[in-house]
Every structure is written in C-alpha cells, then in structure tokens.
Coordinates of C-alpha atoms and ligand atoms in Angstrom, one line a residue:
X264 CA -10.5 45.2 -5.4
X265 CA -12.4 42.1 -5.4
X266 CA -10.4 39.7 -3.4
X267 CA -12.1 36.5 -3.6
X268 CA -12.0 34.3 -0.6
X269 CA -11.3 30.8 -1.6
X270 CA -12.4 28.2 0.6
X271 CA -10.3 25.2 0.5
X272 CA -12.1 22.0 0.5
X273 CA -10.0 19.4 2.1
X274 CA -11.3 15.9 1.8
X275 CA -10.1 13.8 4.6
X276 CA -9.9 10.1 4.0
X277 CA -10.2 8.5 7.3
X278 CA -10.4 5.0 6.1
X279 CA -7.2 3.3 5.1
X280 CA -7.8 2.4 1.6
X281 CA -5.7 -0.6 0.4
X282 CA -3.4 0.4 -2.4
X283 CA -3.0 -1.7 -5.4
X284 CA 0.3 -2.5 -6.9
X285 CA 1.7 -4.4 -9.9
X286 CA 2.2 -8.0 -9.4
X287 CA 5.7 -9.4 -10.3
X288 CA 4.2 -12.8 -11.0
X289 CA 1.2 -12.3 -13.2
X290 CA 1.9 -8.7 -14.3
X291 CA -1.5 -7.4 -13.2
X292 CA -2.4 -4.5 -11.1
X293 CA -3.8 -6.6 -8.4
X294 CA -1.5 -6.7 -5.4
X295 CA -3.1 -5.4 -2.3
X296 CA -1.3 -4.4 0.8
X297 CA -2.9 -4.6 4.2
X298 CA -1.1 -3.0 7.1
X299 CA -1.5 -4.5 10.5
X300 CA 0.0 -2.1 13.0
X301 CA -0.7 -4.3 16.0
X302 CA 1.2 -7.2 14.6
X303 CA 3.7 -4.9 13.0
X304 CA 3.4 -6.6 9.7
X305 CA 1.8 -6.2 6.3
X306 CA -0.1 -8.8 4.3
X307 CA 0.7 -8.5 0.6
X308 CA -1.5 -10.5 -1.7
X309 CA -2.2 -10.7 -5.4
X310 CA -5.9 -11.1 -6.0
X311 CA -5.2 -12.3 -9.5
X312 CA -2.7 -15.2 -9.1
X313 CA -3.0 -15.5 -5.4
X314 CA 0.6 -15.3 -4.4
X315 CA 0.8 -13.9 -0.9
X316 CA 3.4 -12.9 1.7
X317 CA 3.5 -11.5 5.2
X318 CA 6.0 -8.8 5.4
X319 CA 7.5 -7.5 8.6
X320 CA 7.3 -3.8 9.0
X321 CA 10.6 -2.2 9.9
X322 CA 11.2 1.5 9.7
X323 CA 8.1 2.4 7.8
X324 CA 4.6 1.3 7.6
X325 CA 3.9 2.5 4.1
X326 CA 2.2 0.1 1.8
X327 CA 4.8 0.8 -0.9
X328 CA 7.6 -0.5 1.5
X329 CA 5.7 -3.6 2.2
X330 CA 5.2 -4.0 -1.6
X331 CA 8.9 -3.5 -2.2
X332 CA 9.8 -6.2 0.3
X333 CA 7.2 -8.4 -1.4
X334 CA 8.8 -7.9 -4.8
X335 CA 12.3 -8.5 -3.3
X336 CA 11.1 -11.7 -1.8
X337 CA 9.5 -12.8 -5.0
X338 CA 12.7 -12.3 -7.0
X339 CA 14.8 -14.1 -4.5
X340 CA 12.5 -17.0 -4.7
X341 CA 10.8 -16.7 -1.3
X342 CA 7.3 -16.4 -2.5
Ligands
ZN200 ZN1 -0.3 -11.9 -9.5

C-alpha cells in the first residue's frame, strides 16, 4: 500500500500583474488595466494605439470589469 504523499506546490503571486486585453480600437492584445484601490479607479490604456480611459470602480475591482467599462465607453464614443 504505497500511498504517495503528494505535496502541492502552490505558487503565490504577490505582485499584481497587469492583465492584457484586446483593444477595441486597433484590435491588438495590448490593453493594460491598472487598478488603483486608493483612488477607486482603474486606468485602462492601450499600449499600441494609445487610447486610454480612467474607469471608476464600482462593485468590483477586477481588471476585466474595468476593461468592460472601457469597451463600453469606446463603443459609445467616450474614448
Ligand atoms: Zn489599441
């Protein structure tokens, strides 16, 4: 009965790595989201075509939510 003990290696990422999203303007995977908890906002910027927007954080502080707001704003002509 050789029960193997498996040690789980959990890699903890302490640093908040900026996530990259698809840009609605230039179509490149170059949109970075920076969360600023203190200011309660997120800076969304495309490093390819340089469109940028500060998004207010509401319920969530996930980069994807900020990105969604960014895309919404883009399509409603606010960027
Ligand atoms: Zn772009």
